[in-house]
XYZ file of C-alpha atoms in Angstrom:
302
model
C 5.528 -44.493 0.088
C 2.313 -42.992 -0.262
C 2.124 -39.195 -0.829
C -0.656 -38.806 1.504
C 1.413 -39.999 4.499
C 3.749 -36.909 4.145
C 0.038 -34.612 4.809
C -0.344 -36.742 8.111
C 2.902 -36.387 9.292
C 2.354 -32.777 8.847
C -0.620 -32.210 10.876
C 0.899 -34.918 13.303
C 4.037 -32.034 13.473
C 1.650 -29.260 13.459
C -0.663 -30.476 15.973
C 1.558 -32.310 18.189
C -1.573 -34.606 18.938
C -3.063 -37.835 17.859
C -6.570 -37.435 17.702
C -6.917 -33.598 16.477
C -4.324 -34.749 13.480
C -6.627 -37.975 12.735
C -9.649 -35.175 12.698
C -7.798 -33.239 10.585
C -6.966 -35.565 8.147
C -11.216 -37.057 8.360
C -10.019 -40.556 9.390
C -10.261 -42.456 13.063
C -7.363 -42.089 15.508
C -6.154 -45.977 14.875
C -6.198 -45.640 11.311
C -4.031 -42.496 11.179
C -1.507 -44.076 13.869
C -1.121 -47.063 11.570
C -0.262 -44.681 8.463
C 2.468 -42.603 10.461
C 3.928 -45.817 11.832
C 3.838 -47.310 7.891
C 5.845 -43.977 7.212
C 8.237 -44.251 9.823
C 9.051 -48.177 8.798
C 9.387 -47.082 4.886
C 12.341 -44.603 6.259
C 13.550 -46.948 9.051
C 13.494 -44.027 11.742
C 11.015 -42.487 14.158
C 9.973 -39.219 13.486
C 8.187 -38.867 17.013
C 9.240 -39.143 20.352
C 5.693 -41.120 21.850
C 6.632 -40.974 25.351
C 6.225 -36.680 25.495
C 2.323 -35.763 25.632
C 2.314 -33.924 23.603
C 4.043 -35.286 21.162
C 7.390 -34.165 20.025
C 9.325 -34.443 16.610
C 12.773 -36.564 17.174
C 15.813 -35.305 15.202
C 15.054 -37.022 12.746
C 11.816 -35.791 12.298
C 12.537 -32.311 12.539
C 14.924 -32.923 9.290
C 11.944 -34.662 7.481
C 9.576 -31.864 8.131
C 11.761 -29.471 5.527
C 11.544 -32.632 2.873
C 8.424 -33.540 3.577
C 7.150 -29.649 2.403
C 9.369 -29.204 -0.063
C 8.104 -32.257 -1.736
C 4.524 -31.461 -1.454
C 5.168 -28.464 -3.184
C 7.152 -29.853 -5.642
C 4.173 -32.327 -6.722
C 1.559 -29.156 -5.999
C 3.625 -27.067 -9.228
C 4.224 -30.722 -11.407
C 0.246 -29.938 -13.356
C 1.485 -26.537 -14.034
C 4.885 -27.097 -15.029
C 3.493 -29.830 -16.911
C 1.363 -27.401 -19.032
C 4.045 -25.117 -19.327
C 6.290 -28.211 -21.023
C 3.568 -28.510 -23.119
C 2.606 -24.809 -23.589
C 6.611 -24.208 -24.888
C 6.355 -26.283 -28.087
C 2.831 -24.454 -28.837
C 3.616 -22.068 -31.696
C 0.391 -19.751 -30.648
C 1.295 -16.018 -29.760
C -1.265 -14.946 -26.626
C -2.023 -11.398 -26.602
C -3.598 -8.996 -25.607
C -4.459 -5.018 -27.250
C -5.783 -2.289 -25.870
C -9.146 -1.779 -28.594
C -7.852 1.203 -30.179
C -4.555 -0.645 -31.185
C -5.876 -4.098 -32.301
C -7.024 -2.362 -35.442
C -5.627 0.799 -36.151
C -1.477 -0.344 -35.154
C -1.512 -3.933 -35.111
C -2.347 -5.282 -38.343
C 0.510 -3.133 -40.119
C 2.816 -3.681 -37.598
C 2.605 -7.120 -37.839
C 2.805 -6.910 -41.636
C 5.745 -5.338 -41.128
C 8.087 -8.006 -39.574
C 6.544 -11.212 -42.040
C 10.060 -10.300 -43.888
C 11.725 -10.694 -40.628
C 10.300 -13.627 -38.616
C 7.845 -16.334 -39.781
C 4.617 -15.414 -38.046
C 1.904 -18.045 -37.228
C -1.217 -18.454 -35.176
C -2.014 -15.427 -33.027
C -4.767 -15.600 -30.390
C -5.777 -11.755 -29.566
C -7.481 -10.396 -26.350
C -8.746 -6.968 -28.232
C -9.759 -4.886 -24.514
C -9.547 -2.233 -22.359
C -6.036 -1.442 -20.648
C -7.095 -2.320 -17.343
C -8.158 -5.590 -18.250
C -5.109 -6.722 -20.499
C -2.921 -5.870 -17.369
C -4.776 -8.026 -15.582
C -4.621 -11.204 -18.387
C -0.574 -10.722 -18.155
C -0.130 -10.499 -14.509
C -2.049 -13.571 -14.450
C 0.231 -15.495 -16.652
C -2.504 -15.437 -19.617
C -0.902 -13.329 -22.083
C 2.615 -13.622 -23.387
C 2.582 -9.778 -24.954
C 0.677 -6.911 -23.949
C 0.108 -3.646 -26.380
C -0.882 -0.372 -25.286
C -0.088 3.220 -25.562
C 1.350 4.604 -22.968
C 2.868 8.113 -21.394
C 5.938 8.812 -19.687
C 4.469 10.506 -16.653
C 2.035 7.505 -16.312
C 3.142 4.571 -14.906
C 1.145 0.796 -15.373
C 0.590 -1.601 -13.972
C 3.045 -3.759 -15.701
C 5.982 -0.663 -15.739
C 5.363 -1.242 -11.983
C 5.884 -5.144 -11.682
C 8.748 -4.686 -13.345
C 7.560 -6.385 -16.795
C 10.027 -5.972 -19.830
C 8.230 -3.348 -23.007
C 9.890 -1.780 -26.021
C 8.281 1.164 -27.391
C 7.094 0.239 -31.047
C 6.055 3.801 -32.176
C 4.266 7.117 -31.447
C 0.618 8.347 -31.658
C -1.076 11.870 -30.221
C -4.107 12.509 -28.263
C -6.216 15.018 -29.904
C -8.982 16.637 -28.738
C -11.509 16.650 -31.711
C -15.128 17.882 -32.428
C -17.565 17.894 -35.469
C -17.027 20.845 -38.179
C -20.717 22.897 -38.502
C -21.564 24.200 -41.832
C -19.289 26.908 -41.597
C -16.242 24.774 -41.507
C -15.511 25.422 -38.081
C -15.421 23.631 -34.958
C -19.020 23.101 -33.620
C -17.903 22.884 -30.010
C -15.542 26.489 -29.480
C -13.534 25.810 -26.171
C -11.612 28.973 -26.846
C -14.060 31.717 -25.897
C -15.024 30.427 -21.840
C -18.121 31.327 -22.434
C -20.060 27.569 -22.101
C -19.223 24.961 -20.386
C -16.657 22.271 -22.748
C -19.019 19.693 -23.460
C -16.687 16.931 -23.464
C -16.911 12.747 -23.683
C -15.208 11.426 -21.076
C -13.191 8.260 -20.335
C -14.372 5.775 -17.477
C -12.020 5.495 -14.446
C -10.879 1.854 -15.813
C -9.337 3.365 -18.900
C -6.155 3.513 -19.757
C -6.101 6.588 -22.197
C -8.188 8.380 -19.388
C -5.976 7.570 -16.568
C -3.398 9.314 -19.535
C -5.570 12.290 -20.325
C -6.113 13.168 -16.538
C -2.871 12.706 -15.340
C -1.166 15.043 -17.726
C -4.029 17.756 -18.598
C -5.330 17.953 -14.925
C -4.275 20.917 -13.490
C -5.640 22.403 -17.653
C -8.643 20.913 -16.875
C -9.911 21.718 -13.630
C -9.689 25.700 -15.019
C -12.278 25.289 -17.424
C -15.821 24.839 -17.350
C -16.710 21.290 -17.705
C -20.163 19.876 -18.457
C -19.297 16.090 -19.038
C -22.404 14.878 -21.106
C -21.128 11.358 -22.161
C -18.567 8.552 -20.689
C -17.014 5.407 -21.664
C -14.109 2.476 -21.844
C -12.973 2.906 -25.174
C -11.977 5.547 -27.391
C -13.793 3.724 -30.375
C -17.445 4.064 -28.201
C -16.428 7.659 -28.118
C -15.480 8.351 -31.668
C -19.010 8.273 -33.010
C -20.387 9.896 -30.713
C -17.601 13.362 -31.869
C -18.951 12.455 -35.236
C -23.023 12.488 -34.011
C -21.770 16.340 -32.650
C -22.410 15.674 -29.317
C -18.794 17.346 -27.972
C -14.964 17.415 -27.749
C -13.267 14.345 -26.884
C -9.326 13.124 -26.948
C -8.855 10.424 -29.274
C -5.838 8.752 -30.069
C -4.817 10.457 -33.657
C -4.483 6.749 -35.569
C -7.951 6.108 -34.837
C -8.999 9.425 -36.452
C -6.877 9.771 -38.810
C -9.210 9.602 -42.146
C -11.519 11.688 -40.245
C -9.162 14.640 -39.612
C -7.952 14.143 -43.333
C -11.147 14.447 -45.248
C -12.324 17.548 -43.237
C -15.085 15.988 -40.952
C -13.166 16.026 -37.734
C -11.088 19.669 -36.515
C -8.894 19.546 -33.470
C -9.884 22.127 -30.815
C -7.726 24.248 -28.060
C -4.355 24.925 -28.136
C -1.644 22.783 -29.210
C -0.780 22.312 -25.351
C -3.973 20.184 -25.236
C -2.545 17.520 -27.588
C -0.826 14.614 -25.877
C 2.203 12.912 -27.016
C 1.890 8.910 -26.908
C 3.946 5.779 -26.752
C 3.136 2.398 -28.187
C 4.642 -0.018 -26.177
C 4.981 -4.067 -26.171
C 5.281 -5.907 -22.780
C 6.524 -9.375 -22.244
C 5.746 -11.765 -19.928
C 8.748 -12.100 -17.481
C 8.916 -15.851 -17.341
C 5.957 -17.380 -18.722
C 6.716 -17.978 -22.826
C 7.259 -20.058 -25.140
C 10.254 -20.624 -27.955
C 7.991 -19.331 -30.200
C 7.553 -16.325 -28.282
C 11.125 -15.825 -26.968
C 11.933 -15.850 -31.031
C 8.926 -13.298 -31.475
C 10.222 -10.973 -28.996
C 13.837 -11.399 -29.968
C 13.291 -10.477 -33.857
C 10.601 -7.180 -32.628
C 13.654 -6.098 -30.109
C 16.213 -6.172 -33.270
C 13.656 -4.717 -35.464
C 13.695 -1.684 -33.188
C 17.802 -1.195 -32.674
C 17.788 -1.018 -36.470
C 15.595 1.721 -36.371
């Protein structure tokens, strides 16, 4: 039997009509005929009653038109189910990291189970949040990390995608010290504007930052004088002096330490943080499956 003879005999059922199936299928009306008929002798039944115009399926035919789909759809998912044979013997970890974790969390945290669980090759997507949701629900990541906040949900929280939270971080708003030692941006008198450096609509510590200080925010006086993705593209520009801006309290850390940074506002303004993992709900690997297995025992222990 030839697999394409299960497409005619579909548009045959669909149609109900010779010579719009033929056209369907880009071949002459005789030609087609001859392929259902070489269909009908391979199973030794007739699948349509001729003598109706139009056409109608026989009994027979009406069982076949359930197998008939079911096996094109079976040899439609054989390529990807043959990569995904092939994909669970690969000993690669796919993920993706929001740009703030990639280097501030991950590298320790990884350090941290090589006593656990033999680690190998890695392959790291190192973007915003909006974008490593999107590389997961499209089956190309296995893990996802990202902060996160309880009154926030994601994209991934919302499909339903597996996460354990790995540890904590704060969102601080910060400005440049002046030569006095104190903050160079006050947002405590009301008397300017807050100059602040904003996050873009796409990111995910903005979509955080908005949620939860909204109603805080919308009472001040807000002169927004620079935007961006990533918490990193804001950083410098705190430490140029060109405002206040929330950033996540790993990524600052030296700064606040040595004196160059100050936080700013009242303790109400600092945001408490999660950073989570996700998993991919069906599509990994041993390797993986082992991964996530020795990161969720890691974190009972604790």
């Amino acid at each position: 039997m030839n697999i394409s003879w299960l497409e005619d005999f579909l548009a045959l059922a669909s149609t109900k009509n010779f010579s719009r199936a033929a056209d369907l299928r880009h071949m002459t009306q005789p030609a087609f005929g001859r392929r259902i008929r070489a269909l009908e002798e391979w199973l030794g039944a007739d699948l349509f009653d001729r003598s109706t115009q139009p056409v109608t399926l026989t009994e027979t035919g009406e069982w076949f038109r359930k197998i008939a789909q079911d096996l094109l759809a079976q040899v439609a998912r054989l390529p990807s189910e043959a990569r995904a044979v092939e994909e669970s013997w690969s000993t690669t970890l796919q993920f993706a990291a929001t740009h703030t974790l990639s280097f501030t969390f991950m590298p320790n945290w990884l350090r941290s189970l090589e006593p656990r669980i033999s680690i190998g090759a890695i392959q790291c997507v190192s973007d915003m949040l909006q974008r490593c949701e999107a590389l997961m629900l499209q089956g190309k990541a296995q893990f996802v990390l990202s902060h996160t906040h309880p009154q926030v949900q994601s994209q991934l929280e919302m499909a339903g995608y597996p996460s354990i939270q790995l540890g904590n971080d704060t969102l601080v708003p910060v400005s440049l010290k002046d030569e006095t030692g104190q903050a160079r941006h006050d947002v405590t008198s009301g008397d300017k504007p807050l100059q602040l450096l904003d996050y873009s609509a796409e990111s995910g510590i903005g979509r955080i930052l908005h949620t939860v200080l909204e109603p805080e925010l919308d009472r001040l006086p807000i002169h927004t004088v620079f935007t961006a993705h990533l918490a990193s593209v804001l950083k410098p520009m705190v430490l140029s002096g060109r405002g206040v801006a929330w950033l996540p309290q790993s990524l600052i850390a030296d700064d606040l330490d040595s004196g160059r940074l100050t936080p700013v506002g009242p303790a109400a303004w600092r945001i408490p943080l999660q950073v989570r993992l996700y998993r991919d709900r069906s599509n990994i690997n041993r390797t993986a499956e082992m991964f996530w297995d020795a990161v969720s025992n890691c974190q009972l222990e604790h």
